[in-house]
Each structure stands twice: as structure tokens, then as C-alpha cells.
XYZ file of C-alpha atoms in Angstrom:
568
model
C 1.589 17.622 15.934
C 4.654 18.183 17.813
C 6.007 14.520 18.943
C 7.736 14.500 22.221
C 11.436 14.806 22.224
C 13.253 11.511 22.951
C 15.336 11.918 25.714
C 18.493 9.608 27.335
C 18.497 8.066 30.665
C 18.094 10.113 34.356
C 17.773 13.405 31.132
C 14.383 12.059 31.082
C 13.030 12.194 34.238
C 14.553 15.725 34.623
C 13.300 17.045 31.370
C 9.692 15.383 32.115
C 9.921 17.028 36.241
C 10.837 20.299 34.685
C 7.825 20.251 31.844
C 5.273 19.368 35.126
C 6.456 21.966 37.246
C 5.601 24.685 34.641
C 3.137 27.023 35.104
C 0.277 26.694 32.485
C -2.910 28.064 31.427
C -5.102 25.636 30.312
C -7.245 27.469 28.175
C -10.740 25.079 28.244
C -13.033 27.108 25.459
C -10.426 26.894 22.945
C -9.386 23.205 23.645
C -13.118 22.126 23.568
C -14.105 24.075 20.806
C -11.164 22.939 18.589
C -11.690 19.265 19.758
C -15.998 19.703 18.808
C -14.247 21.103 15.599
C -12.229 18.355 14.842
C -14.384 15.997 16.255
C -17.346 17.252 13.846
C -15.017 16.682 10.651
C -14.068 13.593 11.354
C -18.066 12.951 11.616
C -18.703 14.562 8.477
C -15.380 13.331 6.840
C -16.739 10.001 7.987
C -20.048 10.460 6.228
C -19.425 11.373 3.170
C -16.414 8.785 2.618
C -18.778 5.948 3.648
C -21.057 7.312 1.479
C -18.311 7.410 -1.816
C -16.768 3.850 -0.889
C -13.631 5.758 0.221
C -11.072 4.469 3.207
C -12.394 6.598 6.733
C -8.754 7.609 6.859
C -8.367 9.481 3.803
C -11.675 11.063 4.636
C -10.054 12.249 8.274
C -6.544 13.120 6.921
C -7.996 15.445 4.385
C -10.650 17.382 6.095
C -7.676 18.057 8.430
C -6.217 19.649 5.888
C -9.122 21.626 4.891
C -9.970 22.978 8.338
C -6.041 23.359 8.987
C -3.989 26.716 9.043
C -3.137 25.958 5.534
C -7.350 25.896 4.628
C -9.992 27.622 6.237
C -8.243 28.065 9.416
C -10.593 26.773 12.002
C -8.155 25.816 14.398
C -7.025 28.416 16.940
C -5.212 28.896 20.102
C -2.507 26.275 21.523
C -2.140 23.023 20.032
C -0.908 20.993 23.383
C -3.842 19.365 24.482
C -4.950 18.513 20.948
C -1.600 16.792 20.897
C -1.626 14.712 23.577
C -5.274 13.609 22.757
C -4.103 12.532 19.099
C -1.063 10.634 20.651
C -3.985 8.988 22.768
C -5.271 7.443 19.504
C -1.599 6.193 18.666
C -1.267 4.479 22.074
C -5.000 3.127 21.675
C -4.372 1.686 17.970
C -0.783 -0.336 19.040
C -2.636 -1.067 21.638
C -4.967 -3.262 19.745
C -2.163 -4.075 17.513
C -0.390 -6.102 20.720
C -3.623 -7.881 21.104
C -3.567 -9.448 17.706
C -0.165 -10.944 18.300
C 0.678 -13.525 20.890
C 3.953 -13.867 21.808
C 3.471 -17.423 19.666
C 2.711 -15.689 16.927
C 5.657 -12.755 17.356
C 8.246 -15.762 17.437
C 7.022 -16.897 14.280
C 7.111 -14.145 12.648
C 10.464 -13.130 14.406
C 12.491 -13.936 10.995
C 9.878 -11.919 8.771
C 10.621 -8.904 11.411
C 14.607 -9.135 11.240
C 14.829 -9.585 7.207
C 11.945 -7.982 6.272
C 11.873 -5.322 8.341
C 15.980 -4.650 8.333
C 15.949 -5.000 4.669
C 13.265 -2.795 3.548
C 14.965 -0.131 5.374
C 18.338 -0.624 4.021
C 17.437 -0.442 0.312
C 15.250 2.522 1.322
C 18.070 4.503 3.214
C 20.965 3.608 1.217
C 20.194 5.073 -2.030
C 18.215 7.934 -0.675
C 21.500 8.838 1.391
C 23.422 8.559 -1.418
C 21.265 11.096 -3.513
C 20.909 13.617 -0.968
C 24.686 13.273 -0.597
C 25.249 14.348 -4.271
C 22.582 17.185 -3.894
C 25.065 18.988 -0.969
C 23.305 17.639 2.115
C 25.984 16.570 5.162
C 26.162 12.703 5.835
C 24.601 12.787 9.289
C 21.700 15.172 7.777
C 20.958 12.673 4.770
C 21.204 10.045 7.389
C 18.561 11.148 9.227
C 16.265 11.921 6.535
C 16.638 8.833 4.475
C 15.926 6.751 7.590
C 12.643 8.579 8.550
C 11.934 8.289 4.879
C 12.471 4.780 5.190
C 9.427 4.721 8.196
C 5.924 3.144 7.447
C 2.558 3.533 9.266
C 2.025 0.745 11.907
C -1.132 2.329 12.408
C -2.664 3.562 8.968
C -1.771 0.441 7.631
C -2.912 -1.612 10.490
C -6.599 0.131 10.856
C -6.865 0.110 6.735
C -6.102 -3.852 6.835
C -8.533 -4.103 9.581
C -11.265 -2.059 7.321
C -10.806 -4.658 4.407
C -10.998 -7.703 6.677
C -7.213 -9.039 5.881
C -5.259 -8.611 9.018
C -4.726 -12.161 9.619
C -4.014 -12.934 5.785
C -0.727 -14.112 4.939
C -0.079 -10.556 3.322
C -1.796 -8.831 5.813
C 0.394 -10.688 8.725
C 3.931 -10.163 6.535
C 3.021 -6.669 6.632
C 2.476 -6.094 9.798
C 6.341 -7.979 10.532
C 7.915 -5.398 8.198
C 6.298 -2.187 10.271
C 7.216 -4.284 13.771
C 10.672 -4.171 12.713
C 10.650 -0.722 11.566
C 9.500 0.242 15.302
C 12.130 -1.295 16.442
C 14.383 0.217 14.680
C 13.371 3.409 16.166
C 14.851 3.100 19.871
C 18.488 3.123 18.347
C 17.709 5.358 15.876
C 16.403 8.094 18.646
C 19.775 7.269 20.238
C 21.760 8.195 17.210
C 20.457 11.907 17.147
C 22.294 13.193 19.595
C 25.434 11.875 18.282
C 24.945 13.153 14.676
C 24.671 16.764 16.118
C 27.823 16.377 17.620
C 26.776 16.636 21.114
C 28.110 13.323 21.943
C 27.706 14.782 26.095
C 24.158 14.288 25.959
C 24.149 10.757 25.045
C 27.256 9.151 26.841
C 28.416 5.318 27.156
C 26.607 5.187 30.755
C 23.105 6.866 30.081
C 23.411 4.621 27.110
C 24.017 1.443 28.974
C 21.105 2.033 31.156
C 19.004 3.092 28.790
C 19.799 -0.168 27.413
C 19.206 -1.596 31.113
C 16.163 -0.447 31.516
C 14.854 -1.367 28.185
C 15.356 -5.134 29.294
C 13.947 -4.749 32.600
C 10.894 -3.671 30.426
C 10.825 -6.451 28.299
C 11.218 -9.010 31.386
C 8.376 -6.348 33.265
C 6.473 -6.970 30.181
C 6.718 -11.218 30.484
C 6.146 -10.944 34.042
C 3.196 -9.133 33.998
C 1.468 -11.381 31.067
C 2.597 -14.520 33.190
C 0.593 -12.797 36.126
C -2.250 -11.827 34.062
C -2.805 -15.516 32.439
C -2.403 -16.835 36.402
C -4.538 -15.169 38.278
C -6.435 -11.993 36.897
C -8.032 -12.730 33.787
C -9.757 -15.664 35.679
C -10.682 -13.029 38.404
C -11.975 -10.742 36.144
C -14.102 -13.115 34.290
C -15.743 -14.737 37.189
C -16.674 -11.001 38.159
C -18.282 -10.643 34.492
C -18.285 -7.041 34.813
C -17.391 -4.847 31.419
C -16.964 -1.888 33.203
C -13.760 -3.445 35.689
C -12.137 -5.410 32.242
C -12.366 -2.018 30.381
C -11.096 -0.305 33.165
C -8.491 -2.855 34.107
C -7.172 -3.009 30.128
C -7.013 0.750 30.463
C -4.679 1.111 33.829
C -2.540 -1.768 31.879
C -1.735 0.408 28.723
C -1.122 3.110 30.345
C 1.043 2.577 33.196
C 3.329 0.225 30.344
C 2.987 3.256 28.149
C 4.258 5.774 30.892
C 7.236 3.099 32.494
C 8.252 3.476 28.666
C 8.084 6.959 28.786
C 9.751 7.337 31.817
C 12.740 5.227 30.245
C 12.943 7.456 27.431
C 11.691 4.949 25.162
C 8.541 5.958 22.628
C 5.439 5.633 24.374
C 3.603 3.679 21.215
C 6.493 0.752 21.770
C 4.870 0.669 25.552
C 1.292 0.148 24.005
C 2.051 -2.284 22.132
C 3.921 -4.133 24.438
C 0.603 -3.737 26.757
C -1.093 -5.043 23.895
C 1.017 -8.235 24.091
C 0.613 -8.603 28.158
C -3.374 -8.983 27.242
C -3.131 -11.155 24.080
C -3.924 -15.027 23.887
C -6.248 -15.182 26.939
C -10.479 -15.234 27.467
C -10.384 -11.920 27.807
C -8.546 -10.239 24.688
C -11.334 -10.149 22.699
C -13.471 -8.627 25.136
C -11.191 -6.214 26.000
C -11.002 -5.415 22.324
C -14.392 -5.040 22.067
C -14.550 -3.003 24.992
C -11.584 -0.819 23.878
C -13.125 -0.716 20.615
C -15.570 2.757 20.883
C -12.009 4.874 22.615
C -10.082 3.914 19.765
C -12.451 5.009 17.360
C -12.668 8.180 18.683
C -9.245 8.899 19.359
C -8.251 7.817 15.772
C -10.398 10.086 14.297
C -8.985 12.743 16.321
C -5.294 11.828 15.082
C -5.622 11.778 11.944
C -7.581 14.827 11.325
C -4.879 16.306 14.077
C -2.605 14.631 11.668
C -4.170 16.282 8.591
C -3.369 20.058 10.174
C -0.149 19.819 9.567
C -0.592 19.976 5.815
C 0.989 23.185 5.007
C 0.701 23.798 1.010
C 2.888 26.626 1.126
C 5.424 24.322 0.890
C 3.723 22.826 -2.364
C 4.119 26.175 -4.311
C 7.009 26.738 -2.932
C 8.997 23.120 -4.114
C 6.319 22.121 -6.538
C 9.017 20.150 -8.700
C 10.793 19.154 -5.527
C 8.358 17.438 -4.013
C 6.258 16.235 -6.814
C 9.562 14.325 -8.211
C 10.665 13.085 -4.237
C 7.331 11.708 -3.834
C 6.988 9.798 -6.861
C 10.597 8.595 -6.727
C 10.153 7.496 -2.848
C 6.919 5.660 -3.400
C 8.768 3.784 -6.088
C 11.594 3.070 -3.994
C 9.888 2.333 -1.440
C 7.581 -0.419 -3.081
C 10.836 -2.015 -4.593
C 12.444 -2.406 -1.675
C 9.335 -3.714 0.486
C 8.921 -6.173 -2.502
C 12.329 -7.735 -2.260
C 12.342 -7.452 1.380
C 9.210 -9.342 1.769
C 10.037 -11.908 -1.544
C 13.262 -13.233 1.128
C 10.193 -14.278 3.496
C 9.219 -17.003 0.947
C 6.174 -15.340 -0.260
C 5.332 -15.217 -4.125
C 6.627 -12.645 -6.110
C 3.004 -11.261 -7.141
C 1.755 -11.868 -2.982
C 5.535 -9.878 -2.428
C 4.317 -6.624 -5.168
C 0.966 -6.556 -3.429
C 2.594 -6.268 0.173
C 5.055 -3.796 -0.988
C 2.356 -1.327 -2.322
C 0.523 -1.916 1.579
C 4.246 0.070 2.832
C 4.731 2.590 0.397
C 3.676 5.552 2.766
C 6.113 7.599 5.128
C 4.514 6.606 8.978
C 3.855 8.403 11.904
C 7.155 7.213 13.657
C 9.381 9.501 10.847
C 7.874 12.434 12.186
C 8.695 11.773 15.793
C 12.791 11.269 14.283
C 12.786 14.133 11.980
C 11.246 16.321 14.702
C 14.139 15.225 17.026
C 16.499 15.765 14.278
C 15.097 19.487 13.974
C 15.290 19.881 17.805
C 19.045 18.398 17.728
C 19.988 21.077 14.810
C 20.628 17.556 12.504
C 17.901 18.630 9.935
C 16.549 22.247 9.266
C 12.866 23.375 9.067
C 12.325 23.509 5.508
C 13.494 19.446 5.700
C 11.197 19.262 8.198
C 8.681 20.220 6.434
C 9.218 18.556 3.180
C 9.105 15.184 5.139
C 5.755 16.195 6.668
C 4.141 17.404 3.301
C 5.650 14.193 1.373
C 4.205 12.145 4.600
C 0.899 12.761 4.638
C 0.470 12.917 0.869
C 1.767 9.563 0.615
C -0.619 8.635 3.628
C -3.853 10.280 1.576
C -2.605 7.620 -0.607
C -1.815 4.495 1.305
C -5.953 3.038 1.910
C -6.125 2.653 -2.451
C -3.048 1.606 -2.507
C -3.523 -1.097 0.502
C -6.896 -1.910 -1.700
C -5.306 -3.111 -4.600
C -1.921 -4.453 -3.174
C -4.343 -7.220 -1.297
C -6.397 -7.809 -4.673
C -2.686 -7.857 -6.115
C -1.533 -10.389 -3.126
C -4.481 -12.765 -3.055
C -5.360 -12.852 -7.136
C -8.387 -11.796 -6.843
C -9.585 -9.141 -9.907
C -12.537 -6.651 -9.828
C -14.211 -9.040 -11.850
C -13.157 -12.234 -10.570
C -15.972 -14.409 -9.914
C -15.531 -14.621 -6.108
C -16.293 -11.007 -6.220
C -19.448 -11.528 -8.066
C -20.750 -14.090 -5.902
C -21.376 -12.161 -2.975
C -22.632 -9.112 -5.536
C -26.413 -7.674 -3.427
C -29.277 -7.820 -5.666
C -30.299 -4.890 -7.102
C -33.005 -4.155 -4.463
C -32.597 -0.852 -2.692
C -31.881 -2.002 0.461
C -30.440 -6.124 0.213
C -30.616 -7.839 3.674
C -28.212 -10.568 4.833
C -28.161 -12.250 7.986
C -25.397 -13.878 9.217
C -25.678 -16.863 11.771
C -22.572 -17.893 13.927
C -20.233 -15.003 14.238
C -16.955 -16.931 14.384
C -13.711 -15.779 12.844
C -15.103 -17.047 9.004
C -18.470 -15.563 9.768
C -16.766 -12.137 11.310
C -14.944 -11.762 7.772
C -18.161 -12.810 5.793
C -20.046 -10.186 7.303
C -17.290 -7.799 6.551
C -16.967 -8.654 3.399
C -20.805 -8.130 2.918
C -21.252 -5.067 4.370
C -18.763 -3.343 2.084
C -20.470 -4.425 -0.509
C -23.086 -2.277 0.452
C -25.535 -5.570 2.101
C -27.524 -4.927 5.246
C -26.369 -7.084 7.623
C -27.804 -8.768 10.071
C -26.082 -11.180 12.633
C -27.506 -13.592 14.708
C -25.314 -15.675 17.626
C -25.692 -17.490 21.172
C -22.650 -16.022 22.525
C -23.147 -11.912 23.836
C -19.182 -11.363 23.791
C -19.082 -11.792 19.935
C -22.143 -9.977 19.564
C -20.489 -7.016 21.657
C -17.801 -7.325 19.552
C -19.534 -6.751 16.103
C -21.753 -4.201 17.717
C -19.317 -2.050 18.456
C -18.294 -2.443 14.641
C -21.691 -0.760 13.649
C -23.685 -4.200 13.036
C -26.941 -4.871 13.495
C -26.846 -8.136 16.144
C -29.057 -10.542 17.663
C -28.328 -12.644 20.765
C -30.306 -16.034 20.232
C -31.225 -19.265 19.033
C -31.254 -18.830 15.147
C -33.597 -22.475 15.201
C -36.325 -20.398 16.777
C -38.190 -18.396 13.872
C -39.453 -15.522 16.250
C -35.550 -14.722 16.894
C -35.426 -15.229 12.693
C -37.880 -12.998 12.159
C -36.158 -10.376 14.688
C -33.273 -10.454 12.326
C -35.365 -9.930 9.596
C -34.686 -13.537 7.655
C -37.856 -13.037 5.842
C -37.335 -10.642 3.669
C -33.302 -11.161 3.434
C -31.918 -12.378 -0.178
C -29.040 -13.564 1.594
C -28.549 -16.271 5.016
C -24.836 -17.707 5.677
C -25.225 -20.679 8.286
C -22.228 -20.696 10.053
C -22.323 -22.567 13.112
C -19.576 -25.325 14.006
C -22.488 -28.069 14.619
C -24.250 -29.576 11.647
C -27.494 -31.025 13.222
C -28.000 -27.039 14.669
C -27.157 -26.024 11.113
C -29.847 -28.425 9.389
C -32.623 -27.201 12.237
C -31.907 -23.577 10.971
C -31.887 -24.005 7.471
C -35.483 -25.850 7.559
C -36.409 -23.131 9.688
C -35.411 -19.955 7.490
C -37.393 -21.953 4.339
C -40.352 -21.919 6.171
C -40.108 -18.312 6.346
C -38.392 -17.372 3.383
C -38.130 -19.570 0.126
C -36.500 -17.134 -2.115
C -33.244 -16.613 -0.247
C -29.653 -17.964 -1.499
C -28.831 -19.568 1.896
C -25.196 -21.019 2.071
C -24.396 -23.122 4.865
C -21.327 -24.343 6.314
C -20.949 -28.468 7.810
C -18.419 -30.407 9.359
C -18.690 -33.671 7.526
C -19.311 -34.194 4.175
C -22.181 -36.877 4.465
C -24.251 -34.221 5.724
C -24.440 -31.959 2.454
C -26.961 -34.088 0.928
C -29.309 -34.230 4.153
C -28.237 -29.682 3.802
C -29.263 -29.558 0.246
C -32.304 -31.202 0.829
C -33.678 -29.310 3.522
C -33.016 -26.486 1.778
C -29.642 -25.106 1.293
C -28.572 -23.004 -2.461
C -24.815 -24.297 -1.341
C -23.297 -26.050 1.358
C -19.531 -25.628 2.323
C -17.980 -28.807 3.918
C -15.037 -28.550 6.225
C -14.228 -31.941 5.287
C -13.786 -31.377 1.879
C -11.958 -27.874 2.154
C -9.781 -29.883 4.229
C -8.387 -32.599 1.675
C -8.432 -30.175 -0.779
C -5.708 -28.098 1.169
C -3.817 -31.022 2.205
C -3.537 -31.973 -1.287
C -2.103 -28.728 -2.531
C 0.068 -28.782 0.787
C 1.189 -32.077 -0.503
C 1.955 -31.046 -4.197
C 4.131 -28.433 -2.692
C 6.613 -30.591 -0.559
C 10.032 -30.895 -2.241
C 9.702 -34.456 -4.108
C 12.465 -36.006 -2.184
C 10.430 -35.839 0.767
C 7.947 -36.989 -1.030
C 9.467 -39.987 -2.334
């Protein structure tokens, strides 16, 4: 994948006018048999890691590689369109990234961003520039590489938290802060190229001042626009209750922030994400999540098999040692430094190991440096290269590694009993149904369905349905009390029911109702107040779950915490 070049100020616009007004021959068999190519992988890839319990992205990353100039060589003719299509899935995955985060939640975490985030990098960079000092390497070329080094995936990590369910964990949320900070560190970085080559005429005070201009004005664009949203078009849009107009609608959004970015000669991925942020914390984001869901699916897939080409192994036999000894001693580094970095947040020093194995990959955004490094004469090819091969291995990687730095960051072992709980039966094909597809219900069902259940999920309200559906769930818009809608969702034969609806009268009705139709069935049930678990048990329940309780017991431990001279 060749990342666009980052360029400074009115440079921009000229360099983007020049690239429009080129002649070019858009050769459509070869672009649409290379995308059915890729496309087809990433199906099959898809497949067979589903299949093997193994993370989609490894799966798409690796037949990439197979099908890749390095492998069989499947992929022919010019790379362009292929390009921009992958970058697609880049713009659509920070896109959904902005929509997790509110600008509530962005302050919050705004002192997990600057340490973390600032930290990791520096006790990534500084002793990697100090080695490739020693080795012979020229201070602005080991600068370059030991900051791109220093990159992790927003969006592998991102989409592999997503997979296992823990995006909003604490872990999941302090990693996230590290990689936003990292991005951010990427607009000065871009700036610094140019002035490490020596061409200090291509990046002067002025372009640099606007630049710096213009970035504001995005930021304040960026406000405006959510303030506008919020006010009068999300209320617009939903009293139209048209899909179709909120997809399109999210769409025009994220990609006329996206381009003003790009016009700036900022990286268009910062623009998503800020488009992600304009659309967060209103009625609509989750919709438009939903509805945004299937595109960045699709356009995933296609990066990171794209993203899997570039595996050249020629490079492997070439540096075997090289590379093999970089890798390990980055990975290491790397996890040390995210460790400490994210310990300074306040979190545990196990929680801190577990997030630091989540960032031990090189990300997407050192590619787009070192390539402007190799454009600007800072690096040479065969560094290029070497930071691509050591890349994506470390991204092949990064979904096991993510696996057990959340078991690591929660406490949870293989064999820990809250694993074993939600074990299937041994039946060849264990139902569950899910009722009330809330956020706890929504990582229940996850939860279940990776442990290879059948699930089933049954709610009143069609945008959460949608939203699930578009996951790959089997869904059910209706009244779980009604036992036709029950037996639609298959309650009869299922070993497993979860209750999880926020009233407990509707929760009693529907537990009477599944016994009549299946008596068999572990059926755990959530409830407000605790005087209702009795009246639960009794109609029927194998376990009831009491906000109530959960409640005291987590004010308690809260309370244990506080320093004792607040206390007293």
C-alpha cells in the first residue's frame, strides 16, 4: 500500500490539482478482478479462522500474504485503486472509533492520552535511537525509524477489542488513550520530515503557521458542526425515520471532514475520526453505527488482506538474524514501555502488563511516516522494508496477544470459573436466547457466541436488533412474554435463556412463560430490587442477578479503597 505523501500548506492543494489533472487509464478488468480476488480471500480467510477460533484479522493479513507477489502471485496490474479502497476501510474503522468517544469521555481520558500516549513513545524511541545510532545509522534516519517503530494500530487493536467484547473495559478504554495519543503525535511528526532531509524550503515558518491555522479552524469546524448536528439534524433525521437518509447523511459527514483534512495536509484517518466525534453522544450514533456497520466490514477486509500484500519474504532470507532479533527485541520494548506508560494512569501493575501486550504491534500510521521518510530521502528502501516486514509480523501477532493481555488485565484464567459457567453443553448445536439486548445483554451474547452457543436474541426495540443483526445474530423483534414470539426464537429447545430486561414484573412474566415451554433450561435473570429474587426463583429462575445487590457490593469495595483519612 503506498500511503499518500503528507504535504505542507498551499504544497497541498498544488500537489493534489496536479495528481487530478493527470491523464489515467483506469484499467476496470484488472481492478475488479483483483478486488473479487481479494475480496474472495478475505471470505475464505474468514471461514476457516471462524472455523479454528482464530482472530478474522490474522486470517485476512495472512492470506494477503499468500496471494501477494511474495506467494502465489495473484495480484496483477496497478495497485492505485486497490489503495484507495483499503484506505476506505481505515477512514471507515476511525470512523466508528469517533463514535465510541464523546467529547465527555475524550476529556476524561485527556490525561491517559498526554502520559500514556507521550510516554510510551519516548521509552520506545529513545533507546531504539540510541541503538541504531551505535549500528552507523545518521541521527535524523534513526529518528525517523525509532518513532514509526514506536506507532501502534488504532485500528487492529480497536476491531480485535471490539471482537472480544472489551472496548469499554477499563483496559480496553486505557488502550485506546495510548493509540489516540500516538495519532496525534503524527501531525508534527509528518512536519518533521522535511526538515530531517535538509530541505528546510519545503516546510518554512509560514506554511507551518498555517498549517497550524488551519488545523484549529478544523478542530473549531469540528465543534461547530457537532453543536449543529445535536441542534437541529439528528432530530430531523429521526422524525424522518428513514435508514437510507441517516446512512447516507453519516456518509457525506466522514467524508467531507476526511477530505477538509486532506486538503489541509493533515492525515485523512485524523479527519474520520474527528467525524466520528461530530456523530457521537446523540439518538442517532448507534444507528448510524449499525448502519455503517456492513461498509466497514467490507472495507476492512479489503485492508488488511491489501495490507497482507506487502509481505515480501525476500527480505526474511535476506536479514533472517536481523529481523528475527529486531522483532523480538521491539515487541519487548515495546510491552515495557506501554506497561509503565499505562502503570502512571493509576491502573494495577498486572491490568498495566495486560494493556501493554494489547500495543506491542508496529500500526498502520508507521507506514504512512516511514513511506514519507523514503520519499524525503530520510530512510532508504531496504529500511523501508524492514519496518514493513517487522510490521505486519508483529500485526499477525497482535489478536493472541490482545487475547491474553485482557485475560492478563481482568484476572480471569482459562480455567477460571467464570469461564466455565457460560461453558455450552455438549450438544452439537447449544441454543441460547438472549432477551433485552442492552449494553450487559450485547456483551453476554458476545461472550456466548464465541463460545461456540447459538444465539438467539429477542428485544422490543428494532434499532438494537439492527444493530446485532448486522453483527451476524440471529434476532427477534417482540414481546418475549408472548410464547409464540418464544417459540420463534427457539426457547424450547435452548439450554440456555438470560432475562435481561430493566423491568422486573416484565422479567417475572417471561420467566413463567419460558418454563411452560421449556423446564430443562438454566435461565438466569437479571432484577432491579432485591425483594424480587425470591418471587424470580420461584417462578422459575436457575439464578437471578440483582442490581441492588451488585450495587452495595461495589460501593463497598469503592469504599474500602478511599484513602482512610477521608474515611475517618
Amino acid at each position: 500500500m503506498k500511503p499518500l505523501r503528507p504535504q505542507v500548506g498551499e504544497r497541498a492543494i498544488c500537489d493534489y490539482n496536479s495528481r487530478m489533472s493527470e491523464p489515467h487509464a483506469l484499467d476496470l478488468e484488472a481492478l475488479i478482478t483483483n478486488l473479487l480476488i481479494i475480496m474472495s480471500a478475505g471470505l475464505v480467510a474468514g471461514l476457516i479462522c471462524r472455523r479454528l477460533l482464530v482472530s478474522l484479522l490474522v486470517g485476512y493479513v495472512a492470506f494477503g500474504a499468500v496471494i501477494g507477489a511474495g506467494g502465489l502471485g495473484l495480484i496483477s496490474g496497478h495497485m492505485d485503486e486497490l489503495e484507495l479502497l483499503a484506505e476506505a476501510g481505515v477512514l471507515f474503522l476511525l470512523f466508528s472509533i469517533g463514535l465510541e468517544f464523546s467529547l465527555k469521555d475524550l476529556a476524561h481520558l485527556s490525561r491517559f492520552i498526554l502520559i500514556s500516549g507521550s510516554v510510551q513513545m519516548l521509552l520506545v524511541a529513545s533507546p531504539t535511537m540510541i541503538t541504531l545510532m551505535y549500528c552507523g545509522h545518521k541521527w535524523p534516519r534513526a529518528m525517523l525509524i525509532c518513532f514509526s517503530l514506536a506507532m501502534s494500530s488504532t485500528v487492529l487493536v480497536f476491531k480485535a477489542l471490539n471482537e472480544y467484547g472489551q472496548a469499554g473495559s477499563p483496559a480496553g478504554r486505557r488502550s485506546v488513550a495510548v493509540l489516540l495519543g500516538q495519532d496525534i503525535a503524527v501531525v508534527p511528526l509528518l512536519l518533521l520530515v522535511p526538515l530531517l532531509s535538509g530541505r528546510e524550503l519545503e516546510a518554512d515558518p509560514i506554511d507551518i503557521a498555517r498549517l497550524v491555522l488551519t488545523t484549529v479552524g478544523i478542530v473549531a469546524g469540528v465543534l461547530l458542526l457537532r453543536h449543529l448536528l445535536r441542534q437541529w439534524m439528528v432530530s430531523f433525521l429521526a422524525g424522518l425515520r428513514s435508514p437510507e437518509l441517516i446512512m447516507l447523511f453519516a456518509i457525506v459527514v466522514l467524508s467531507t471532514v476526511a477530505y477538509a483534512t486532506h486538503f489541509a495536509g493533515l492525515p485523512p484517518p485524523l479527519g474520520a475520526f474527528a467525524a466520528g466525534l461530530a456523530l457521537s453522544g446523540n439518538r442517532l450514533t448507534r444507528q448510524i453505527d449499525a448502519l455503517t456497520l456492513p461498509f466497514r466490514e467490507v472495507f476492512a477486509a479489503i485492508f488488511f488482506v491489501t495490507l497482507g500484500l506487502l509481505f515480501d519474504y525476500q527480505v526474511l532470507t535476506k536479514y533472517p538474524g536481523l529481523i528475527t532479533g529486531s522483532f523480538v527485541a521491539l515487541m519487548a520494548l515495546k510491552w515495557f514501555a506501554a506497561t509503565v506508560a499505562v502503570r502512571l494512569t493509576g491502573l494495577p501493575l498486572r491490568a498495566a502488563a495486560g494493556v501493554g501486550l494489547c500495543l506491542c504491534q508496529v500500526g498502520e500510521f508507521a507506514f504512512v511516516l516511514s513511506f514519507a521518510g523514503l520519499e524525503q530521502s530520510v530512510i532508504a528502501q531496504d529500511d523501508y522494508r524492514a519496518i514493513l516486514m517487522v510490521g505486519l509480523v508483529s500485526m499477525l501477532l497482535t489478536p493472541t496477544l490482545i487475547r491474553w493481555g485482557l485475560r492478563l488485565a481482568s484476572g480471569v484464567e482459562e480455567g477460571d470459573p467464570q469461564h466455565g459457567a457460560l461453558q455450552p453443553p455438549k450438544s452439537a448445536d447449544p441454543i441460547a436466547v438472549v432477551i433485552g439486548i442492552g449494553p450487559a445483554g450485547q456483551q453476554v451474547a458476545n461472550r456466548l457466541q464465541r463460545q461456540h452457543w447459538r444465539v438467539q436474541l429477542i428485544d422490543l426495540s428494532a434499532v438494537n436488533v439492527h444493530e446485532m443483526a448486522a453483527q451476524g445474530f440471529d434476532t427477534l423483534v417482540g414481546d418475549a412474554r408472548d410464547p409464540h414470539v418464544l417459540r420463534q426464537a427457539r426457547a424450547h429447545e435452548a439450554g440456555l435463556v438470560l432475562v435481561c430486561v430493566p423491568d422486573d414484573g416484565i422479567a417475572l412474566r417471561i420467566v413463567e412463560a419460558t418454563r411452560r415451554l421449556n423446564t430443562k433450561a438454566a435461565v438466569l435473570v437479571r432484577c432491579r430490587f432485591i425483594a424480587k429474587r425470591d418471587e424470580l426463583l420461584d417462578a422459575g429462575a436457575s439464578a437471578v442477578v440483582s442490581e441492588e445487590e451488585e450495587l452495595a457490593h461495589a460501593l463497598l469495595h469503592a469504599l474500602e479503597k478511599l484513602p482512610k483519612t477521608i474515611v475517618d
